[in-house]
C-alpha positions as CSV (number, residue, x, y, z in Angstrom):
1,M,326.8,-56.2,-87.9
2,V,323.3,-56.2,-86.5
3,L,322.6,-53.4,-84.0
4,K,320.6,-54.5,-81.0
5,E,318.4,-52.4,-78.8
6,K,320.2,-50.5,-76.1
7,K,318.6,-49.1,-73.0
8,I,320.1,-46.3,-70.9
9,R,318.7,-45.6,-67.5
10,V,318.7,-42.0,-66.3
11,N,318.6,-42.1,-62.6
12,L,316.8,-39.2,-61.0
13,K,315.3,-40.8,-58.0
14,E,311.5,-40.7,-58.3
15,K,311.8,-39.1,-61.8
16,S,314.0,-41.8,-63.3
17,Y,313.4,-42.9,-66.9
18,D,314.8,-45.1,-69.7
19,I,316.1,-44.1,-73.1
20,F,315.9,-46.7,-75.8
21,I,318.2,-46.6,-78.8
22,K,317.5,-48.9,-81.8
23,P,317.7,-48.6,-85.6
24,S,314.3,-47.5,-87.0
25,I,312.8,-47.3,-83.5
26,I,310.4,-44.6,-84.8
27,L,308.5,-47.4,-86.6
28,S,307.7,-49.2,-83.3
29,C,307.5,-46.3,-80.8
30,G,303.8,-47.2,-80.2
31,K,304.9,-50.4,-78.5
32,Y,307.2,-48.6,-76.1
33,I,304.6,-46.0,-75.2
34,K,302.0,-48.8,-74.7
35,N,304.2,-50.1,-71.8
36,L,303.8,-46.8,-70.0
37,N,300.1,-47.5,-69.4
38,I,298.9,-43.9,-70.2
39,G,295.7,-42.7,-71.7
40,K,294.7,-43.4,-75.3
41,K,295.0,-39.9,-76.7
42,I,298.4,-38.6,-77.6
43,L,299.5,-35.1,-78.8
44,I,302.6,-35.2,-81.1
45,V,304.4,-31.8,-80.9
46,T,306.9,-31.3,-83.7
47,Q,308.5,-28.5,-85.7
48,D,308.0,-27.6,-89.4
49,R,311.5,-28.8,-90.4
50,I,310.8,-32.4,-89.4
51,P,310.1,-34.5,-92.6
52,K,306.4,-35.4,-92.8
53,Q,307.4,-39.1,-93.3
54,F,308.8,-39.2,-89.8
55,I,305.6,-37.7,-88.3
56,S,303.5,-40.1,-90.3
57,N,305.6,-43.1,-89.1
58,V,305.0,-42.0,-85.5
59,E,301.3,-41.6,-86.0
60,K,301.0,-45.0,-87.7
61,S,302.9,-46.7,-84.9
62,L,300.8,-45.1,-82.2
63,E,297.5,-45.8,-84.1
64,T,298.5,-49.5,-84.6
65,E,298.6,-49.7,-80.8
66,G,295.2,-48.2,-80.4
67,Y,296.0,-44.6,-79.7
68,K,294.2,-41.6,-81.1
69,T,296.8,-39.1,-82.3
70,F,296.8,-35.3,-82.7
71,T,299.7,-33.4,-84.2
72,L,300.8,-29.9,-83.6
73,V,303.4,-28.5,-85.9
74,L,305.3,-25.4,-84.6
75,P,307.6,-23.1,-86.5
76,S,311.3,-23.8,-86.1
77,G,312.7,-22.1,-83.0
78,E,309.5,-22.2,-81.0
């Protein structure tokens, strides 16, 4: 069984947004963010319990799409 991408729309009038669900989406998150037409610098805020490989995957995906990334690791619970 192949899982396809699923999009859920959160309707909040002018603050509406989409949530995308897809296996291994973290590897292509840069493509989704690119569609937002935001600046080219991104701050990734995470906590110290998140495996470094996940953070690295996000950084690589963003950098592949031309973003400059900065990462801030906070202690758990902050």
